[in-house]
Amino acid sequence: MAPRAGRIAAKVLGIGLSPQQVKRHRIEDPSRSVTRGESTLSLTTTESYSVDGEPTVLEWIHEITPTSEDVRGYVVSLFPFVHWARRYNWKWALGDVVAGITVGAVVVPQSMAYASLAELPPQYGLYSSFMGVLIYWMFATSKDITIGPVAVMSTITGNVVLAAKKSNPDIPPQVIASALAVMAGSVILFIGLIRCGWIVDFISLAAISAFMTGSAINIAVGQVPSLMGITGFNSRDATYQVFINILKHLGRTKLDAAMGLTALTMLYLIRIACHLGAKRWPNHRKRFTFIGTLRVAFVILLYVMISWLANRNHKKKPLFSILGNVPRGFQNAGVPTINVGIIRTFASSLPPSVIVLVIEHIAIAKSFGRINHYAIDPSQEMVATGLTNVWGAFLGAYPGTGSFSRTAINSKAGVRTPGGGLVTAIIVLLSIYALPAVFFYIPNASLSAVIIHAVGDLITAPDTVYQFWKVSPFEVVIFFAGVIVTVFASIEDGIYTTICLSVAMLLFRFAKARGTFLGKVKVHTVIGDRLMPEHGRIDREGFPNKNGPDLAARNVFLPIDRKDGSNPDIQVESPYPGIFIYRFSEGFNFPNASHYLNDMTQVIYNSTRRTDTAGYGAIGDRPWNDLGPRLGEVEAKEDYPTLQSIILDFSSVNHVDVTSIQHLVDVRNELDRWAAPDSLEWHIACISNRWTRRALVHAGFGYPTPDSPQYHRWKPVFSVAEMGGVNSAANVAGLRERDKLRRRRRVGGSEISSRRVSGLDDKSSSVSQKGTHRRLSSVDEGDDLESGHRLSQLDRPPDQGIQVETTIGVSEAPSVPGRVTLKPVLGEWDRDPDNLGISPEDLEKQLASSTAYAAVIRSPKVAVVSGLDRPLFHIVDGLSRPMFHISLTSALQSAIHNVELKQSVRRGLRGGSGKNIPSDYE
């Protein structure tokens, strides 16, 4: 009842429920029933042999609806540590302990230094670093990352705190910082939980490098006043202003410069010495690496001792700026305060905060994952970062993310699992409770030296920028634009600039993508200095082998304009007069559909002539944009071919939309008028998405033009794939039945006289039907080895009729894993005048006995050679879409085949006798 009601409603509203209705209207013609001995497989009979039906919305909903197994896998994926914790061993533990202690010795002074960037007391840096390493290991997919305070995020937090002080001076800075951590962490956690970590891929490497470089310069210049003890101006102004003010106030340099400059020099000297020592004495590389990673801790301890000696009697008025009192324990733990007023103070800074937390963490995690040969899950890393910031706020932490310097130290120290973070957490916890008295004497200038030394590694090296230039020059423009904006404006503006430019570049390239017209080139295999014979074969290693799966000579398709970098001396042949092969380069969607098709039609107009040049009776009948030749002049394109077929390569197209399909339909109508009164065929190759196929079918593609004379008995060209090679069980079974099949199989009364049966021998089999023998030709395109033949031009005199031999090429070699051997199959004609018709119930029997289709038509899913109980071939593509092809080779074969058939039909019509035209094309 429901389907009937739906059909009635659709009829009332004028809705076409299915293209099948249109198709039946187009192809069903009772007057065109089979009445003679023509082949039973034609356009009207292939609908029953569709390999796969069109996708439906319900099917899509079913695919995206998670099953119970999916839900279980999702829950388990939230806790990656369960995979490696079960096999934790003492060797892993040793590596984690060493790395954890090493990182702990570095993170303590670094976190207190970064707290000053955030305009917070030093203990908040310790809180942030503790919660980062304590929580991250449970949700981590990277063994190297250490989460905690970082320079860039601390600077942004400091800017938020300073702005909040001006607008809401009664709100404590730590409350603002903790609220920012909760809000930013919640956003990142949500993105990770819905598994949308792929959004970070929209930010290019050049944009990330520009952001990191600009931020590093900004932070380093901003720390110079503290390093030198210079005061009297705002060190958080734009970078260029801070630099100018430093030069203006150099005379105010204090004793802090001695503690800062010498500390910075020592950090770099230790680093250089360890690097040179590791190269000079490679046997002691680990020792030098260990000393180099702990250089921050050594320098801080040294200057703490110097500071204690200098200021032990000057605690109230130290000789240079020192850190001062650091509370013992977690004095500021509690539920973070969040309300509308607080959120309003940092709402504008929330997007850049989220961006910084995400891209810095993911970029570092991916980088070290590539170095140490493991893959990370960006979505899960977002879950870890979000939870770290949300939970850390309850202990007073401010926003933190992955640290490049500490991650590098962790990796070099030999960490084995994310569990090394627990050891680091213990070191930080001991520092919070046991070392506050030592922290009192840390010189602020030395902490500034630590910050400058750490951010120096974030600056992109000139050699890397040069590599950017060699790969993509425009991205170097993005890089310098981001750095310049960061230096002359702010870190936030630099982030927005690089991201916007990257997205603009992506959209421009996509919208202005250029397709290419392809031509055919025959290539040969050369082994050493030996040219392989044209009909020779090679094996998978490229050596001559008569049983090899690859042909030594094959046709490939190259751009006709030769802008692909191939040898310009090679002559690329046009596929066929009036046939064009067009390849989309970067998808086919609404932003680029018009640009693609405008270029395509312009080239076609310039390369062909209108089929009916006398179609306009008078000059007033011509359109204003097609004036034609002047009076008395001859058409300039008289020797140009007429438009016959267009082949679209959809290998780079995954999805289409309404706009792109409508553009394609409009162009089809436009070119149909150009080719009129002839019919224009549209062949589409390499469709990899069922929804794309569905859209094209609903737009009327996939079928020949119904008004053409040869339409009703038009024969598709399709491909079948072997289920195995000559050594397969199917082939062995076929060989046993070969003699029986040879005696039994007949086609329209003609006995098969070939010595080999299709698909049952290691040689190509051929069946001749009262006519000319067509030789086998083979084409290899990419990974698809297609064997078959192209029907040569049917130029026999009309009074002799058309006699065709169908050939199915069979590979000689055993099947190669990962490779499908394809056989294009052409239709055939039977001129037996005694066959007066066929009933529907006899269709399957006729098809099973056909030489061309016996191996492939027995079942739409599993094609079985008649008489065998094992499948030899599968249909690769559905027969009901005769103009959809799996490769350019089969598309071109079909297009040429049909063009030549049209020429033959036209010659027959000009002959004035219907009996001279093959019955399949009357």
PDB file of C-alpha atoms in Angstrom, residues 621-752:
ATOM      1  CA  ASP A 621      18.509  32.230 -38.512  1.00  0.00           C
ATOM      2  CA  ARG A 622      22.066  32.145 -37.200  1.00  0.00           C
ATOM      3  CA  PRO A 623      22.712  33.045 -33.550  1.00  0.00           C
ATOM      4  CA  TRP A 624      24.533  36.290 -32.857  1.00  0.00           C
ATOM      5  CA  ASN A 625      27.569  34.506 -31.437  1.00  0.00           C
ATOM      6  CA  ASP A 626      28.009  32.168 -34.453  1.00  0.00           C
ATOM      7  CA  LEU A 627      28.181  34.420 -37.505  1.00  0.00           C
ATOM      8  CA  GLY A 628      29.836  31.856 -39.747  1.00  0.00           C
ATOM      9  CA  PRO A 629      31.876  32.715 -42.860  1.00  0.00           C
ATOM     10  CA  ARG A 630      31.289  35.908 -44.784  1.00  0.00           C
ATOM     11  CA  LEU A 631      29.243  35.937 -47.923  1.00  0.00           C
ATOM     12  CA  GLY A 632      31.104  34.156 -50.692  1.00  0.00           C
ATOM     13  CA  GLU A 633      33.733  32.715 -48.364  1.00  0.00           C
ATOM     14  CA  VAL A 634      34.246  29.028 -47.662  1.00  0.00           C
ATOM     15  CA  GLU A 635      33.940  27.638 -44.174  1.00  0.00           C
ATOM     16  CA  ALA A 636      37.415  27.922 -42.595  1.00  0.00           C
ATOM     17  CA  LYS A 637      37.106  24.537 -40.850  1.00  0.00           C
ATOM     18  CA  GLU A 638      36.028  22.545 -43.866  1.00  0.00           C
ATOM     19  CA  ASP A 639      38.831  20.011 -43.363  1.00  0.00           C
ATOM     20  CA  TYR A 640      38.272  19.691 -39.606  1.00  0.00           C
ATOM     21  CA  PRO A 641      36.651  16.496 -38.260  1.00  0.00           C
ATOM     22  CA  THR A 642      33.150  16.510 -36.852  1.00  0.00           C
ATOM     23  CA  LEU A 643      32.564  15.816 -33.184  1.00  0.00           C
ATOM     24  CA  GLN A 644      31.902  12.127 -32.551  1.00  0.00           C
ATOM     25  CA  SER A 645      32.572  11.147 -28.937  1.00  0.00           C
ATOM     26  CA  ILE A 646      33.808  12.602 -25.677  1.00  0.00           C
ATOM     27  CA  ILE A 647      35.532  10.436 -23.080  1.00  0.00           C
ATOM     28  CA  LEU A 648      35.696  11.850 -19.549  1.00  0.00           C
ATOM     29  CA  ASP A 649      38.349  10.483 -17.210  1.00  0.00           C
ATOM     30  CA  PHE A 650      36.851  10.465 -13.690  1.00  0.00           C
ATOM     31  CA  SER A 651      39.898   8.898 -12.032  1.00  0.00           C
ATOM     32  CA  SER A 652      40.421  12.015  -9.899  1.00  0.00           C
ATOM     33  CA  VAL A 653      36.700  12.553  -9.216  1.00  0.00           C
ATOM     34  CA  ASN A 654      35.325  11.059  -6.031  1.00  0.00           C
ATOM     35  CA  HIS A 655      32.162  13.091  -5.484  1.00  0.00           C
ATOM     36  CA  VAL A 656      29.946  15.264  -7.635  1.00  0.00           C
ATOM     37  CA  ASP A 657      27.156  17.651  -6.723  1.00  0.00           C
ATOM     38  CA  VAL A 658      24.040  19.120  -8.263  1.00  0.00           C
ATOM     39  CA  THR A 659      25.872  22.130  -9.698  1.00  0.00           C
ATOM     40  CA  SER A 660      28.612  20.137 -11.418  1.00  0.00           C
ATOM     41  CA  ILE A 661      26.141  17.652 -12.878  1.00  0.00           C
ATOM     42  CA  GLN A 662      23.923  20.481 -14.132  1.00  0.00           C
ATOM     43  CA  HIS A 663      26.928  22.103 -15.803  1.00  0.00           C
ATOM     44  CA  LEU A 664      27.740  18.778 -17.430  1.00  0.00           C
ATOM     45  CA  VAL A 665      24.162  18.388 -18.678  1.00  0.00           C
ATOM     46  CA  ASP A 666      24.220  21.922 -20.107  1.00  0.00           C
ATOM     47  CA  VAL A 667      27.467  21.240 -21.932  1.00  0.00           C
ATOM     48  CA  ARG A 668      26.087  17.968 -23.258  1.00  0.00           C
ATOM     49  CA  ASN A 669      23.084  19.792 -24.703  1.00  0.00           C
ATOM     50  CA  GLU A 670      25.342  22.474 -26.167  1.00  0.00           C
ATOM     51  CA  LEU A 671      27.660  19.984 -27.840  1.00  0.00           C
ATOM     52  CA  ASP A 672      24.718  17.880 -29.006  1.00  0.00           C
ATOM     53  CA  ARG A 673      23.603  20.885 -31.027  1.00  0.00           C
ATOM     54  CA  TRP A 674      27.136  21.263 -32.385  1.00  0.00           C
ATOM     55  CA  ALA A 675      27.205  17.613 -33.508  1.00  0.00           C
ATOM     56  CA  ALA A 676      23.607  17.529 -34.809  1.00  0.00           C
ATOM     57  CA  PRO A 677      22.176  15.797 -36.745  1.00  0.00           C
ATOM     58  CA  ASP A 678      24.700  13.132 -35.713  1.00  0.00           C
ATOM     59  CA  SER A 679      24.544  11.743 -32.203  1.00  0.00           C
ATOM     60  CA  LEU A 680      27.292  12.584 -29.738  1.00  0.00           C
ATOM     61  CA  GLU A 681      28.407   9.814 -27.410  1.00  0.00           C
ATOM     62  CA  TRP A 682      29.615  10.488 -23.864  1.00  0.00           C
ATOM     63  CA  HIS A 683      31.843   7.780 -22.411  1.00  0.00           C
ATOM     64  CA  ILE A 684      32.940   8.047 -18.793  1.00  0.00           C
ATOM     65  CA  ALA A 685      35.885   6.054 -17.499  1.00  0.00           C
ATOM     66  CA  CYS A 686      37.296   5.218 -14.069  1.00  0.00           C
ATOM     67  CA  ILE A 687      34.246   6.028 -11.910  1.00  0.00           C
ATOM     68  CA  SER A 688      35.279   5.013  -8.415  1.00  0.00           C
ATOM     69  CA  ASN A 689      32.252   6.093  -6.392  1.00  0.00           C
ATOM     70  CA  ARG A 690      28.787   4.562  -6.539  1.00  0.00           C
ATOM     71  CA  TRP A 691      27.119   7.870  -5.680  1.00  0.00           C
ATOM     72  CA  THR A 692      28.918   9.528  -8.567  1.00  0.00           C
ATOM     73  CA  ARG A 693      27.678   6.760 -10.837  1.00  0.00           C
ATOM     74  CA  ARG A 694      24.147   7.245  -9.526  1.00  0.00           C
ATOM     75  CA  ALA A 695      24.285  10.995 -10.177  1.00  0.00           C
ATOM     76  CA  LEU A 696      25.518  10.463 -13.724  1.00  0.00           C
ATOM     77  CA  VAL A 697      22.831   7.876 -14.421  1.00  0.00           C
ATOM     78  CA  HIS A 698      20.092  10.187 -13.170  1.00  0.00           C
ATOM     79  CA  ALA A 699      21.488  12.930 -15.408  1.00  0.00           C
ATOM     80  CA  GLY A 700      21.085  10.641 -18.439  1.00  0.00           C
ATOM     81  CA  PHE A 701      24.671   9.520 -18.899  1.00  0.00           C
ATOM     82  CA  GLY A 702      25.745   5.932 -19.448  1.00  0.00           C
ATOM     83  CA  TYR A 703      23.559   5.201 -22.471  1.00  0.00           C
ATOM     84  CA  PRO A 704      23.815   5.935 -26.185  1.00  0.00           C
ATOM     85  CA  THR A 705      21.634   8.565 -27.795  1.00  0.00           C
ATOM     86  CA  PRO A 706      18.215   6.942 -28.390  1.00  0.00           C
ATOM     87  CA  ASP A 707      17.549   8.781 -31.642  1.00  0.00           C
ATOM     88  CA  SER A 708      20.536   7.340 -33.487  1.00  0.00           C
ATOM     89  CA  PRO A 709      19.777   4.657 -36.139  1.00  0.00           C
ATOM     90  CA  GLN A 710      22.082   2.100 -34.544  1.00  0.00           C
ATOM     91  CA  TYR A 711      20.696   2.620 -31.045  1.00  0.00           C
ATOM     92  CA  HIS A 712      18.319  -0.311 -30.684  1.00  0.00           C
ATOM     93  CA  ARG A 713      20.868  -3.011 -31.408  1.00  0.00           C
ATOM     94  CA  TRP A 714      23.837  -1.148 -29.990  1.00  0.00           C
ATOM     95  CA  LYS A 715      26.325  -3.513 -28.358  1.00  0.00           C
ATOM     96  CA  PRO A 716      28.238  -2.565 -25.186  1.00  0.00           C
ATOM     97  CA  VAL A 717      31.959  -3.086 -24.729  1.00  0.00           C
ATOM     98  CA  PHE A 718      32.595  -4.390 -21.246  1.00  0.00           C
ATOM     99  CA  SER A 719      35.381  -6.094 -19.298  1.00  0.00           C
ATOM    100  CA  VAL A 720      35.652  -9.320 -17.359  1.00  0.00           C
ATOM    101  CA  ALA A 721      38.322 -10.351 -14.855  1.00  0.00           C
ATOM    102  CA  GLU A 722      39.877 -13.777 -14.497  1.00  0.00           C
ATOM    103  CA  MET A 723      39.255 -15.600 -11.254  1.00  0.00           C
ATOM    104  CA  GLY A 724      42.731 -17.121 -11.629  1.00  0.00           C
ATOM    105  CA  GLY A 725      45.571 -17.848 -14.022  1.00  0.00           C
ATOM    106  CA  VAL A 726      46.435 -21.009 -15.890  1.00  0.00           C
ATOM    107  CA  ASN A 727      47.291 -22.742 -12.633  1.00  0.00           C
ATOM    108  CA  SER A 728      43.995 -21.890 -10.940  1.00  0.00           C
ATOM    109  CA  ALA A 729      41.500 -24.561 -10.007  1.00  0.00           C
ATOM    110  CA  ALA A 730      38.926 -23.013 -12.304  1.00  0.00           C
ATOM    111  CA  ASN A 731      41.233 -23.258 -15.297  1.00  0.00           C
ATOM    112  CA  VAL A 732      42.228 -26.830 -14.484  1.00  0.00           C
ATOM    113  CA  ALA A 733      38.573 -27.797 -14.303  1.00  0.00           C
ATOM    114  CA  GLY A 734      37.989 -25.989 -17.570  1.00  0.00           C
ATOM    115  CA  LEU A 735      40.753 -27.913 -19.300  1.00  0.00           C
ATOM    116  CA  ARG A 736      39.122 -31.183 -18.284  1.00  0.00           C
ATOM    117  CA  GLU A 737      35.870 -30.103 -19.856  1.00  0.00           C
ATOM    118  CA  ARG A 738      37.450 -28.555 -22.946  1.00  0.00           C
ATOM    119  CA  ASP A 739      36.736 -31.413 -25.304  1.00  0.00           C
ATOM    120  CA  LYS A 740      33.133 -31.719 -24.160  1.00  0.00           C
ATOM    121  CA  LEU A 741      32.522 -28.006 -24.571  1.00  0.00           C
ATOM    122  CA  ARG A 742      34.135 -27.982 -27.993  1.00  0.00           C
ATOM    123  CA  ARG A 743      31.651 -30.587 -29.193  1.00  0.00           C
ATOM    124  CA  ARG A 744      28.577 -29.080 -27.555  1.00  0.00           C
ATOM    125  CA  ARG A 745      28.949 -25.326 -27.898  1.00  0.00           C
ATOM    126  CA  ARG A 746      27.386 -23.731 -30.935  1.00  0.00           C
ATOM    127  CA  VAL A 747      26.448 -20.153 -31.798  1.00  0.00           C
ATOM    128  CA  GLY A 748      23.470 -19.584 -34.092  1.00  0.00           C
ATOM    129  CA  GLY A 749      24.072 -22.862 -35.876  1.00  0.00           C
ATOM    130  CA  SER A 750      27.788 -22.256 -36.499  1.00  0.00           C
ATOM    131  CA  GLU A 751      30.019 -24.796 -34.852  1.00  0.00           C
ATOM    132  CA  ILE A 752      33.021 -23.485 -33.005  1.00  0.00           C
TER     133      ILE A 752
END
